[in-house]
């Protein structure tokens, strides 16, 4: 298989993280994405390469007798990859190759995120292929709502919430305020919020900024403990005009929506460790969102066994991850080789999710004509969820829904 060009829907690492590996394997073509995505990639790919190198070095030091492990890719690979990125405009077709025109269409999932529409012309036959990327919710916090995907001939669709509705109780800024009052003021405990460094963390900071301005946020320290989140917040500050009307109105009241007194961005590991010794209430936002890596694991290790603390789960966690175990009510979890009893309260806040549920995804696909759409390929989801999502789409009249096998190929022209 030959790859001439890449079009990237958004910066999240589960979509972008292997691009440097592609470059390491010899890819040297253009990588198209939105301007905001390009800015985010600059910090995310370097961070990812750094983690790859540090993990390999850590393993090799601990297992000196074994064959040394190599990182998936190095900082140099990531830097070479970044040179290939070509920022593209939104809602304006651009040429990927003489036969292929591409349009990026904002889809409300993350700053810079977009669905991808390819208009392909070959042997005087033209077809339109759509890729949803990750679909945002209809009212996605600070972001503009997703623009429905125009009619296409073939569709590649995500499946994350293909068999679920966001039916958890609504959890917005007021519920967050009440939880902080309960945990941090009354119980003098810590509220841990595991969150993706890019996207969810900035939404939380914005919600806390709002509470500070309008809802008497208690006078307790609030930490953002993720170097990537700190850098990501700076990029969000450079793209304020990308957010929705409500956000623009807010800006006329508060021109710094990601900063308020008591908000601390930790700068090094020592500052991160020092959070443990704080007596009394505090809020700690840290990565990773699924809790399978990053500094949040240290905070969970230190705080899960005390019932005065709480964990707010704000996004999707795969069932096999630590976040998945905690969300499903595990009474103890394994961290750093130890079984840690879960006595802290676990609170789920589905309404902070960046992914549309199946009703919202069906609504996003409202311009698709079941009679004209030749096939829907389902990607980005667990197998059983994809099967259930396929059935729902079939119920709505989409007759050809395919859950492809790994490396399965299809002829579409
Ligand atoms: Zn995503």
mmCIF file of C-alpha atoms and ligand atoms in Angstrom:
data_model
loop_
_atom_site.group_PDB
_atom_site.id
_atom_site.type_symbol
_atom_site.label_atom_id
_atom_site.label_comp_id
_atom_site.label_asym_id
_atom_site.label_seq_id
_atom_site.Cartn_x
_atom_site.Cartn_y
_atom_site.Cartn_z
ATOM 1 C CA UNK A 1 0.000 0.000 0.000
ATOM 2 C CA UNK A 2 1.272 3.455 -0.869
ATOM 3 C CA UNK A 3 0.396 6.600 1.099
ATOM 4 C CA UNK A 4 0.772 9.878 -0.780
ATOM 5 C CA UNK A 5 -0.883 12.255 1.661
ATOM 6 C CA UNK A 6 -2.556 12.281 5.079
ATOM 7 C CA UNK A 7 -5.650 14.239 6.123
ATOM 8 C CA UNK A 8 -6.037 14.450 9.887
ATOM 9 C CA UNK A 9 -9.426 15.085 11.523
ATOM 10 C CA UNK A 10 -8.148 16.334 14.888
ATOM 11 C CA UNK A 11 -5.193 16.404 17.233
ATOM 12 C CA UNK A 12 -6.189 13.838 19.897
ATOM 13 C CA UNK A 13 -3.317 11.426 20.307
ATOM 14 C CA UNK A 14 -5.383 8.318 19.444
ATOM 15 C CA UNK A 15 -5.741 9.865 15.974
ATOM 16 C CA UNK A 16 -2.398 11.636 15.527
ATOM 17 C CA UNK A 17 0.003 9.694 17.735
ATOM 18 C CA UNK A 18 1.384 7.338 15.079
ATOM 19 C CA UNK A 19 2.106 9.994 12.461
ATOM 20 C CA UNK A 20 5.800 10.229 13.458
ATOM 21 C CA UNK A 21 6.005 6.447 13.019
ATOM 22 C CA UNK A 22 4.665 6.790 9.493
ATOM 23 C CA UNK A 23 7.419 9.327 8.850
ATOM 24 C CA UNK A 24 9.982 6.996 10.415
ATOM 25 C CA UNK A 25 8.822 4.332 7.951
ATOM 26 C CA UNK A 26 9.548 6.624 5.010
ATOM 27 C CA UNK A 27 6.437 8.778 4.520
ATOM 28 C CA UNK A 28 7.372 12.239 3.293
ATOM 29 C CA UNK A 29 4.121 13.585 1.809
ATOM 30 C CA UNK A 30 1.920 16.394 3.100
ATOM 31 C CA UNK A 31 -0.201 16.058 6.273
ATOM 32 C CA UNK A 32 -3.290 18.276 5.989
ATOM 33 C CA UNK A 33 -5.282 19.475 9.000
ATOM 34 C CA UNK A 34 -6.838 22.670 10.385
ATOM 35 C CA UNK A 35 -4.619 25.483 11.689
ATOM 36 C CA UNK A 36 -5.609 24.866 15.327
ATOM 37 C CA UNK A 37 -4.915 21.146 14.923
ATOM 38 C CA UNK A 38 -1.481 21.991 13.493
ATOM 39 C CA UNK A 39 -0.730 24.178 16.531
ATOM 40 C CA UNK A 40 -1.847 21.441 18.934
ATOM 41 C CA UNK A 41 0.177 18.781 17.116
ATOM 42 C CA UNK A 42 3.328 20.765 17.672
ATOM 43 C CA UNK A 43 3.139 20.191 21.428
ATOM 44 C CA UNK A 44 1.412 16.794 21.373
ATOM 45 C CA UNK A 45 3.753 14.930 19.032
ATOM 46 C CA UNK A 46 6.875 16.216 20.783
ATOM 47 C CA UNK A 47 5.346 15.220 24.125
ATOM 48 C CA UNK A 48 4.470 11.775 22.767
ATOM 49 C CA UNK A 49 7.992 11.247 21.384
ATOM 50 C CA UNK A 50 9.450 12.314 24.700
ATOM 51 C CA UNK A 51 7.274 9.731 26.502
ATOM 52 C CA UNK A 52 8.316 7.037 23.993
ATOM 53 C CA UNK A 53 12.005 7.784 24.553
ATOM 54 C CA UNK A 54 11.687 8.070 28.341
ATOM 55 C CA UNK A 55 9.702 4.792 28.613
ATOM 56 C CA UNK A 56 12.296 2.881 26.565
ATOM 57 C CA UNK A 57 15.175 4.353 28.585
ATOM 58 C CA UNK A 58 13.389 3.516 31.875
ATOM 59 C CA UNK A 59 12.770 -0.081 30.802
ATOM 60 C CA UNK A 60 16.326 -0.581 29.542
ATOM 61 C CA UNK A 61 17.767 0.717 32.794
ATOM 62 C CA UNK A 62 15.608 -1.683 34.825
ATOM 63 C CA UNK A 63 16.187 -4.682 32.565
ATOM 64 C CA UNK A 64 19.857 -4.300 31.553
ATOM 65 C CA UNK A 65 20.228 -7.981 30.628
ATOM 66 C CA UNK A 66 17.371 -8.020 28.134
ATOM 67 C CA UNK A 67 17.463 -6.891 24.525
ATOM 68 C CA UNK A 68 17.214 -3.070 24.713
ATOM 69 C CA UNK A 69 13.799 -1.711 23.769
ATOM 70 C CA UNK A 70 13.617 1.019 21.177
ATOM 71 C CA UNK A 71 11.061 3.820 21.321
ATOM 72 C CA UNK A 72 8.312 3.618 18.686
ATOM 73 C CA UNK A 73 9.754 6.878 17.406
ATOM 74 C CA UNK A 74 12.142 9.572 18.543
ATOM 75 C CA UNK A 75 11.988 13.331 19.001
ATOM 76 C CA UNK A 76 13.765 13.637 15.642
ATOM 77 C CA UNK A 77 11.021 11.592 13.925
ATOM 78 C CA UNK A 78 8.382 13.854 15.522
ATOM 79 C CA UNK A 79 10.245 16.972 14.394
ATOM 80 C CA UNK A 80 10.484 15.647 10.827
ATOM 81 C CA UNK A 81 6.762 14.844 10.967
ATOM 82 C CA UNK A 82 5.879 18.379 12.093
ATOM 83 C CA UNK A 83 7.670 19.779 9.034
ATOM 84 C CA UNK A 84 5.207 17.896 6.791
ATOM 85 C CA UNK A 85 2.100 19.494 8.305
ATOM 86 C CA UNK A 86 0.122 21.763 5.979
ATOM 87 C CA UNK A 87 -2.596 23.809 7.736
ATOM 88 C CA UNK A 88 -5.728 23.971 5.599
ATOM 89 C CA UNK A 89 -8.774 26.267 5.745
ATOM 90 C CA UNK A 90 -12.140 25.152 7.077
ATOM 91 C CA UNK A 91 -15.157 24.768 4.739
ATOM 92 C CA UNK A 92 -13.038 25.492 1.652
ATOM 93 C CA UNK A 93 -12.060 22.733 -0.765
ATOM 94 C CA UNK A 94 -8.329 22.291 -1.319
ATOM 95 C CA UNK A 95 -6.399 19.925 -3.542
ATOM 96 C CA UNK A 96 -4.847 16.816 -2.023
ATOM 97 C CA UNK A 97 -3.899 15.485 -5.473
ATOM 98 C CA UNK A 98 -5.109 16.355 -9.000
ATOM 99 C CA UNK A 99 -7.928 13.804 -8.585
ATOM 100 C CA UNK A 100 -8.835 14.525 -4.979
ATOM 101 C CA UNK A 101 -10.376 17.653 -3.457
ATOM 102 C CA UNK A 102 -10.728 17.799 0.315
ATOM 103 C CA UNK A 103 -12.977 19.868 2.600
ATOM 104 C CA UNK A 104 -12.658 20.078 6.387
ATOM 105 C CA UNK A 105 -15.970 20.641 8.198
ATOM 106 C CA UNK A 106 -15.986 21.615 11.887
ATOM 107 C CA UNK A 107 -17.531 18.897 14.033
ATOM 108 C CA UNK A 108 -17.519 20.270 17.596
ATOM 109 C CA UNK A 109 -15.327 17.622 19.222
ATOM 110 C CA UNK A 110 -12.127 19.554 19.999
ATOM 111 C CA UNK A 111 -10.531 22.874 19.106
ATOM 112 C CA UNK A 112 -9.658 22.463 15.397
ATOM 113 C CA UNK A 113 -11.528 19.159 14.966
ATOM 114 C CA UNK A 114 -13.216 18.474 11.646
ATOM 115 C CA UNK A 115 -14.992 15.887 9.576
ATOM 116 C CA UNK A 116 -13.281 15.201 6.252
ATOM 117 C CA UNK A 117 -15.024 15.135 2.872
ATOM 118 C CA UNK A 118 -13.062 13.862 -0.139
ATOM 119 C CA UNK A 119 -14.325 14.450 -3.686
ATOM 120 C CA UNK A 120 -12.545 11.886 -5.820
ATOM 121 C CA UNK A 121 -12.510 11.963 -9.611
ATOM 122 C CA UNK A 122 -11.178 8.931 -11.468
ATOM 123 C CA UNK A 123 -11.804 7.787 -15.063
ATOM 124 C CA UNK A 124 -14.446 10.535 -15.355
ATOM 125 C CA UNK A 125 -16.353 9.022 -12.438
ATOM 126 C CA UNK A 126 -16.691 11.038 -9.269
ATOM 127 C CA UNK A 127 -17.548 9.936 -5.774
ATOM 128 C CA UNK A 128 -17.700 11.638 -2.423
ATOM 129 C CA UNK A 129 -16.278 9.955 0.663
ATOM 130 C CA UNK A 130 -16.976 11.313 4.142
ATOM 131 C CA UNK A 131 -15.135 10.630 7.386
ATOM 132 C CA UNK A 132 -16.897 11.852 10.511
ATOM 133 C CA UNK A 133 -13.780 12.026 12.702
ATOM 134 C CA UNK A 134 -14.918 12.080 16.328
ATOM 135 C CA UNK A 135 -18.373 13.684 16.432
ATOM 136 C CA UNK A 136 -18.984 16.357 19.066
ATOM 137 C CA UNK A 137 -22.195 16.898 21.005
ATOM 138 C CA UNK A 138 -24.905 19.314 19.740
ATOM 139 C CA UNK A 139 -24.017 21.926 22.376
ATOM 140 C CA UNK A 140 -20.343 21.244 22.967
ATOM 141 C CA UNK A 141 -19.476 23.673 25.747
ATOM 142 C CA UNK A 142 -17.206 26.371 24.343
ATOM 143 C CA UNK A 143 -17.031 24.949 20.833
ATOM 144 C CA UNK A 144 -19.338 25.723 17.953
ATOM 145 C CA UNK A 145 -21.864 22.937 17.353
ATOM 146 C CA UNK A 146 -21.013 20.340 14.701
ATOM 147 C CA UNK A 147 -21.987 21.233 11.127
ATOM 148 C CA UNK A 148 -23.969 18.258 9.771
ATOM 149 C CA UNK A 149 -22.037 16.204 7.258
ATOM 150 C CA UNK A 150 -23.147 16.905 3.665
ATOM 151 C CA UNK A 151 -24.509 14.035 1.614
ATOM 152 C CA UNK A 152 -21.820 11.524 0.631
ATOM 153 C CA UNK A 153 -21.589 8.245 -1.328
ATOM 154 C CA UNK A 154 -19.468 6.394 1.209
ATOM 155 C CA UNK A 155 -19.186 7.162 4.882
ATOM 156 C CA UNK A 156 -16.559 6.227 7.463
ATOM 157 C CA UNK A 157 -18.223 6.807 10.829
ATOM 158 C CA UNK A 158 -16.981 6.727 14.403
ATOM 159 C CA UNK A 159 -18.724 4.459 16.931
ATOM 160 C CA UNK A 160 -17.573 5.459 20.441
ATOM 161 C CA UNK A 161 -21.083 5.919 21.885
ATOM 162 C CA UNK A 162 -22.821 3.843 19.213
ATOM 163 C CA UNK A 163 -24.985 2.028 21.737
ATOM 164 C CA UNK A 164 -25.322 4.552 24.534
ATOM 165 C CA UNK A 165 -27.193 7.695 25.443
ATOM 166 C CA UNK A 166 -25.770 10.350 27.740
ATOM 167 C CA UNK A 167 -28.477 9.628 30.234
ATOM 168 C CA UNK A 168 -26.464 10.345 33.366
ATOM 169 C CA UNK A 169 -27.845 13.231 35.349
ATOM 170 C CA UNK A 170 -26.838 16.533 33.862
ATOM 171 C CA UNK A 171 -23.527 17.652 35.314
ATOM 172 C CA UNK A 172 -22.617 21.262 34.519
ATOM 173 C CA UNK A 173 -20.849 24.118 36.296
ATOM 174 C CA UNK A 174 -23.444 24.276 39.119
ATOM 175 C CA UNK A 175 -23.077 20.588 39.903
ATOM 176 C CA UNK A 176 -19.299 21.068 39.818
ATOM 177 C CA UNK A 177 -19.643 23.958 42.292
ATOM 178 C CA UNK A 178 -21.774 21.831 44.633
ATOM 179 C CA UNK A 179 -19.324 18.935 44.450
ATOM 180 C CA UNK A 180 -16.385 21.238 45.262
ATOM 181 C CA UNK A 181 -18.288 22.670 48.233
ATOM 182 C CA UNK A 182 -19.104 19.200 49.532
ATOM 183 C CA UNK A 183 -15.711 17.542 49.019
ATOM 184 C CA UNK A 184 -13.248 20.390 49.441
ATOM 185 C CA UNK A 185 -14.980 22.672 51.953
ATOM 186 C CA UNK A 186 -17.157 20.399 54.099
ATOM 187 C CA UNK A 187 -15.035 17.231 53.998
ATOM 188 C CA UNK A 188 -11.731 19.088 53.549
ATOM 189 C CA UNK A 189 -10.835 16.484 50.952
ATOM 190 C CA UNK A 190 -9.378 16.561 47.479
ATOM 191 C CA UNK A 191 -11.381 16.398 44.302
ATOM 192 C CA UNK A 192 -9.359 14.623 41.607
ATOM 193 C CA UNK A 193 -10.422 15.171 38.008
ATOM 194 C CA UNK A 194 -8.656 12.916 35.503
ATOM 195 C CA UNK A 195 -8.918 14.635 32.134
ATOM 196 C CA UNK A 196 -7.398 14.681 28.674
ATOM 197 C CA UNK A 197 -4.721 17.390 28.682
ATOM 198 C CA UNK A 198 -6.102 18.883 25.504
ATOM 199 C CA UNK A 199 -9.772 19.809 25.335
ATOM 200 C CA UNK A 200 -11.405 18.510 28.494
ATOM 201 C CA UNK A 201 -8.922 20.235 30.801
ATOM 202 C CA UNK A 202 -9.530 23.620 29.167
ATOM 203 C CA UNK A 203 -13.319 23.098 29.379
ATOM 204 C CA UNK A 204 -12.945 22.435 33.091
ATOM 205 C CA UNK A 205 -10.747 25.508 33.579
ATOM 206 C CA UNK A 206 -13.355 27.576 31.740
ATOM 207 C CA UNK A 207 -16.157 26.155 33.925
ATOM 208 C CA UNK A 208 -14.141 27.005 37.038
ATOM 209 C CA UNK A 209 -13.394 30.490 35.669
ATOM 210 C CA UNK A 210 -17.151 30.979 35.247
ATOM 211 C CA UNK A 211 -17.777 29.756 38.806
ATOM 212 C CA UNK A 212 -15.107 32.105 40.108
ATOM 213 C CA UNK A 213 -16.759 35.070 38.373
ATOM 214 C CA UNK A 214 -20.395 34.305 39.124
ATOM 215 C CA UNK A 215 -20.810 31.566 41.707
ATOM 216 C CA UNK A 216 -18.377 32.166 44.560
ATOM 217 C CA UNK A 217 -15.881 29.421 43.941
ATOM 218 C CA UNK A 218 -14.466 28.521 47.368
ATOM 219 C CA UNK A 219 -11.095 29.926 48.237
ATOM 220 C CA UNK A 220 -9.158 26.676 47.795
ATOM 221 C CA UNK A 221 -6.168 25.847 45.578
ATOM 222 C CA UNK A 222 -6.916 24.448 42.147
ATOM 223 C CA UNK A 223 -4.122 22.663 40.311
ATOM 224 C CA UNK A 224 -3.673 21.785 36.677
ATOM 225 C CA UNK A 225 -1.012 19.118 37.001
ATOM 226 C CA UNK A 226 -0.004 18.213 33.465
ATOM 227 C CA UNK A 227 2.761 19.967 31.506
ATOM 228 C CA UNK A 228 0.942 19.180 28.264
ATOM 229 C CA UNK A 229 -2.297 20.711 29.585
ATOM 230 C CA UNK A 230 -0.385 23.864 30.521
ATOM 231 C CA UNK A 231 1.013 24.201 27.001
ATOM 232 C CA UNK A 232 -2.368 23.274 25.499
ATOM 233 C CA UNK A 233 -4.082 26.043 27.459
ATOM 234 C CA UNK A 234 -1.703 28.577 25.877
ATOM 235 C CA UNK A 235 -2.792 27.354 22.421
ATOM 236 C CA UNK A 236 -6.462 27.667 23.383
ATOM 237 C CA UNK A 237 -5.735 31.270 24.410
ATOM 238 C CA UNK A 238 -4.394 31.889 20.884
ATOM 239 C CA UNK A 239 -7.609 30.620 19.272
ATOM 240 C CA UNK A 240 -10.318 32.391 21.282
ATOM 241 C CA UNK A 241 -12.178 33.454 18.140
ATOM 242 C CA UNK A 242 -12.724 29.788 17.204
ATOM 243 C CA UNK A 243 -15.241 29.299 20.022
ATOM 244 C CA UNK A 244 -18.999 29.772 20.008
ATOM 245 C CA UNK A 245 -21.136 32.900 20.445
ATOM 246 C CA UNK A 246 -21.792 32.299 24.133
ATOM 247 C CA UNK A 247 -18.039 32.149 24.672
ATOM 248 C CA UNK A 248 -17.540 35.399 22.717
ATOM 249 C CA UNK A 249 -20.105 37.149 24.949
ATOM 250 C CA UNK A 250 -18.257 35.833 27.987
ATOM 251 C CA UNK A 251 -15.018 37.283 26.603
ATOM 252 C CA UNK A 252 -16.477 40.771 26.619
ATOM 253 C CA UNK A 253 -16.923 40.317 30.376
ATOM 254 C CA UNK A 254 -13.719 38.405 31.118
ATOM 255 C CA UNK A 255 -10.959 38.567 28.508
ATOM 256 C CA UNK A 256 -8.969 35.851 30.318
ATOM 257 C CA UNK A 257 -11.345 32.871 30.434
ATOM 258 C CA UNK A 258 -8.609 30.409 31.370
ATOM 259 C CA UNK A 259 -7.158 32.131 34.415
ATOM 260 C CA UNK A 260 -8.363 33.206 37.835
ATOM 261 C CA UNK A 261 -6.809 33.526 41.309
ATOM 262 C CA UNK A 262 -6.114 30.148 42.998
ATOM 263 C CA UNK A 263 -5.547 28.451 39.644
ATOM 264 C CA UNK A 264 -2.055 26.981 39.621
ATOM 265 C CA UNK A 265 -0.286 25.277 36.745
ATOM 266 C CA UNK A 266 2.387 23.012 38.251
ATOM 267 C CA UNK A 267 5.739 23.463 36.593
ATOM 268 C CA UNK A 268 7.737 20.415 37.684
ATOM 269 C CA UNK A 269 7.551 17.050 39.433
ATOM 270 C CA UNK A 270 8.411 18.578 42.819
ATOM 271 C CA UNK A 271 5.390 20.901 42.623
ATOM 272 C CA UNK A 272 3.262 17.936 41.602
ATOM 273 C CA UNK A 273 4.453 15.872 44.579
ATOM 274 C CA UNK A 274 3.905 18.810 46.928
ATOM 275 C CA UNK A 275 0.148 18.603 46.247
ATOM 276 C CA UNK A 276 0.077 15.415 48.345
ATOM 277 C CA UNK A 277 1.112 17.240 51.478
ATOM 278 C CA UNK A 278 -1.538 19.950 51.230
ATOM 279 C CA UNK A 279 -3.863 19.727 54.203
ATOM 280 C CA UNK A 280 -7.454 20.654 53.503
ATOM 281 C CA UNK A 281 -9.428 20.906 50.317
ATOM 282 C CA UNK A 282 -8.025 21.190 46.814
ATOM 283 C CA UNK A 283 -8.998 20.404 43.238
ATOM 284 C CA UNK A 284 -6.484 18.539 41.055
ATOM 285 C CA UNK A 285 -7.004 18.270 37.291
ATOM 286 C CA UNK A 286 -4.464 15.883 35.821
ATOM 287 C CA UNK A 287 -3.887 13.513 32.899
ATOM 288 C CA UNK A 288 -4.485 11.004 31.514
ATOM 289 C CA UNK A 289 -8.237 10.975 31.099
ATOM 290 C CA UNK A 290 -8.507 7.178 31.109
ATOM 291 C CA UNK A 291 -6.096 7.076 34.081
ATOM 292 C CA UNK A 292 -3.819 4.499 32.445
ATOM 293 C CA UNK A 293 -0.786 6.803 32.418
ATOM 294 C CA UNK A 294 0.437 10.176 33.630
ATOM 295 C CA UNK A 295 0.550 11.983 36.960
ATOM 296 C CA UNK A 296 -3.087 11.302 37.826
ATOM 297 C CA UNK A 297 -2.065 7.755 38.785
ATOM 298 C CA UNK A 298 0.116 9.130 41.604
ATOM 299 C CA UNK A 299 -2.750 11.288 42.872
ATOM 300 C CA UNK A 300 -5.150 8.326 42.730
ATOM 301 C CA UNK A 301 -2.594 6.150 44.540
ATOM 302 C CA UNK A 302 -2.391 8.706 47.334
ATOM 303 C CA UNK A 303 -6.082 9.626 47.639
ATOM 304 C CA UNK A 304 -8.375 6.799 46.532
ATOM 305 C CA UNK A 305 -8.401 5.006 49.887
ATOM 306 C CA UNK A 306 -9.713 8.006 51.865
ATOM 307 C CA UNK A 307 -13.477 8.537 51.880
ATOM 308 C CA UNK A 308 -13.198 12.315 52.287
ATOM 309 C CA UNK A 309 -11.830 12.550 48.722
ATOM 310 C CA UNK A 310 -13.692 12.200 45.418
ATOM 311 C CA UNK A 311 -12.907 11.451 41.786
ATOM 312 C CA UNK A 312 -14.878 13.157 39.047
ATOM 313 C CA UNK A 313 -14.875 11.061 35.862
ATOM 314 C CA UNK A 314 -15.564 13.482 33.016
ATOM 315 C CA UNK A 315 -14.941 11.543 29.839
ATOM 316 C CA UNK A 316 -15.035 8.191 28.172
ATOM 317 C CA UNK A 317 -12.801 5.424 29.557
ATOM 318 C CA UNK A 318 -12.329 2.093 27.820
ATOM 319 C CA UNK A 319 -13.570 -0.709 30.097
ATOM 320 C CA UNK A 320 -10.100 -2.272 30.382
ATOM 321 C CA UNK A 321 -8.454 0.918 31.699
ATOM 322 C CA UNK A 322 -8.193 2.097 35.289
ATOM 323 C CA UNK A 323 -10.793 4.759 34.452
ATOM 324 C CA UNK A 324 -13.092 2.016 33.173
ATOM 325 C CA UNK A 325 -12.670 -0.013 36.386
ATOM 326 C CA UNK A 326 -13.398 2.999 38.601
ATOM 327 C CA UNK A 327 -16.412 4.036 36.502
ATOM 328 C CA UNK A 328 -17.937 0.589 36.808
ATOM 329 C CA UNK A 329 -17.701 0.660 40.614
ATOM 330 C CA UNK A 330 -14.587 -1.432 41.381
ATOM 331 C CA UNK A 331 -14.024 -1.756 45.142
ATOM 332 C CA UNK A 332 -10.257 -1.872 44.730
ATOM 333 C CA UNK A 333 -7.834 -1.139 41.902
ATOM 334 C CA UNK A 334 -4.210 -1.999 41.226
ATOM 335 C CA UNK A 335 -1.745 0.884 41.150
ATOM 336 C CA UNK A 336 2.057 0.612 41.143
ATOM 337 C CA UNK A 337 1.866 -3.076 42.080
ATOM 338 C CA UNK A 338 -0.461 -2.525 45.060
ATOM 339 C CA UNK A 339 -4.158 -3.140 45.577
ATOM 340 C CA UNK A 340 -5.698 0.169 46.605
ATOM 341 C CA UNK A 341 -9.174 0.117 48.183
ATOM 342 C CA UNK A 342 -11.601 2.585 46.575
ATOM 343 C CA UNK A 343 -13.190 4.572 49.401
ATOM 344 C CA UNK A 344 -13.235 7.943 47.648
ATOM 345 C CA UNK A 345 -16.571 8.794 46.043
ATOM 346 C CA UNK A 346 -16.608 8.239 42.279
ATOM 347 C CA UNK A 347 -18.809 10.761 40.441
ATOM 348 C CA UNK A 348 -19.533 10.459 36.735
ATOM 349 C CA UNK A 349 -20.233 13.502 34.575
ATOM 350 C CA UNK A 350 -21.233 12.316 31.122
ATOM 351 C CA UNK A 351 -22.317 15.768 30.028
ATOM 352 C CA UNK A 352 -18.668 16.829 29.834
ATOM 353 C CA UNK A 353 -18.163 14.132 27.195
ATOM 354 C CA UNK A 354 -16.744 15.256 23.849
ATOM 355 C CA UNK A 355 -18.500 12.455 21.972
ATOM 356 C CA UNK A 356 -22.053 12.477 20.640
ATOM 357 C CA UNK A 357 -24.265 9.590 21.762
ATOM 358 C CA UNK A 358 -26.099 7.471 19.176
ATOM 359 C CA UNK A 359 -29.161 9.720 18.921
ATOM 360 C CA UNK A 360 -26.893 12.739 18.504
ATOM 361 C CA UNK A 361 -24.798 10.908 15.890
ATOM 362 C CA UNK A 362 -27.955 9.965 13.965
ATOM 363 C CA UNK A 363 -28.955 13.615 14.039
ATOM 364 C CA UNK A 364 -25.482 14.604 12.809
ATOM 365 C CA UNK A 365 -26.020 12.234 9.856
ATOM 366 C CA UNK A 366 -29.437 13.742 9.022
ATOM 367 C CA UNK A 367 -28.369 14.923 5.565
ATOM 368 C CA UNK A 368 -27.400 11.411 4.483
ATOM 369 C CA UNK A 369 -29.795 9.730 2.087
ATOM 370 C CA UNK A 370 -30.118 6.014 2.944
ATOM 371 C CA UNK A 371 -31.036 5.290 -0.672
ATOM 372 C CA UNK A 372 -27.951 6.974 -2.109
ATOM 373 C CA UNK A 373 -25.387 6.127 0.530
ATOM 374 C CA UNK A 374 -23.606 3.062 -0.805
ATOM 375 C CA UNK A 375 -21.846 1.894 2.369
ATOM 376 C CA UNK A 376 -21.146 2.990 5.911
ATOM 377 C CA UNK A 377 -17.900 1.716 7.434
ATOM 378 C CA UNK A 378 -17.810 1.816 11.228
ATOM 379 C CA UNK A 379 -14.510 2.583 12.967
ATOM 380 C CA UNK A 380 -13.238 3.874 16.326
ATOM 381 C CA UNK A 381 -15.205 1.825 18.823
ATOM 382 C CA UNK A 382 -15.421 -1.435 20.694
ATOM 383 C CA UNK A 383 -16.553 -4.427 18.674
ATOM 384 C CA UNK A 384 -19.881 -5.052 20.427
ATOM 385 C CA UNK A 385 -20.697 -1.336 20.422
ATOM 386 C CA UNK A 386 -20.037 -1.257 16.675
ATOM 387 C CA UNK A 387 -22.400 -4.191 16.103
ATOM 388 C CA UNK A 388 -25.138 -2.465 18.071
ATOM 389 C CA UNK A 389 -24.482 0.840 16.276
ATOM 390 C CA UNK A 390 -24.673 -0.989 12.933
ATOM 391 C CA UNK A 391 -28.093 -2.377 13.900
ATOM 392 C CA UNK A 392 -29.380 1.071 14.843
ATOM 393 C CA UNK A 393 -28.231 2.488 11.515
ATOM 394 C CA UNK A 394 -29.930 -0.384 9.705
ATOM 395 C CA UNK A 395 -33.155 0.344 11.606
ATOM 396 C CA UNK A 396 -32.947 3.876 10.191
ATOM 397 C CA UNK A 397 -32.816 2.507 6.654
ATOM 398 C CA UNK A 398 -29.064 2.407 6.025
ATOM 399 C CA UNK A 399 -28.876 -1.051 4.525
ATOM 400 C CA UNK A 400 -25.144 -1.520 3.994
ATOM 401 C CA UNK A 401 -23.289 -1.011 7.252
ATOM 402 C CA UNK A 402 -19.905 -2.695 7.495
ATOM 403 C CA UNK A 403 -17.666 -3.250 10.515
ATOM 404 C CA UNK A 404 -14.359 -3.789 8.712
ATOM 405 C CA UNK A 405 -11.693 -6.232 9.854
ATOM 406 C CA UNK A 406 -8.194 -4.968 10.437
ATOM 407 C CA UNK A 407 -6.489 -4.326 7.076
ATOM 408 C CA UNK A 408 -9.576 -5.351 5.099
ATOM 409 C CA UNK A 409 -9.671 -3.541 1.741
ATOM 410 C CA UNK A 410 -12.625 -2.212 -0.245
ATOM 411 C CA UNK A 411 -13.002 -0.974 -3.810
ATOM 412 C CA UNK A 412 -15.154 2.138 -3.898
ATOM 413 C CA UNK A 413 -14.660 3.558 -7.392
HETATM 414 ZN ZN1 LIG B 1 -10.951 12.679 19.765
#
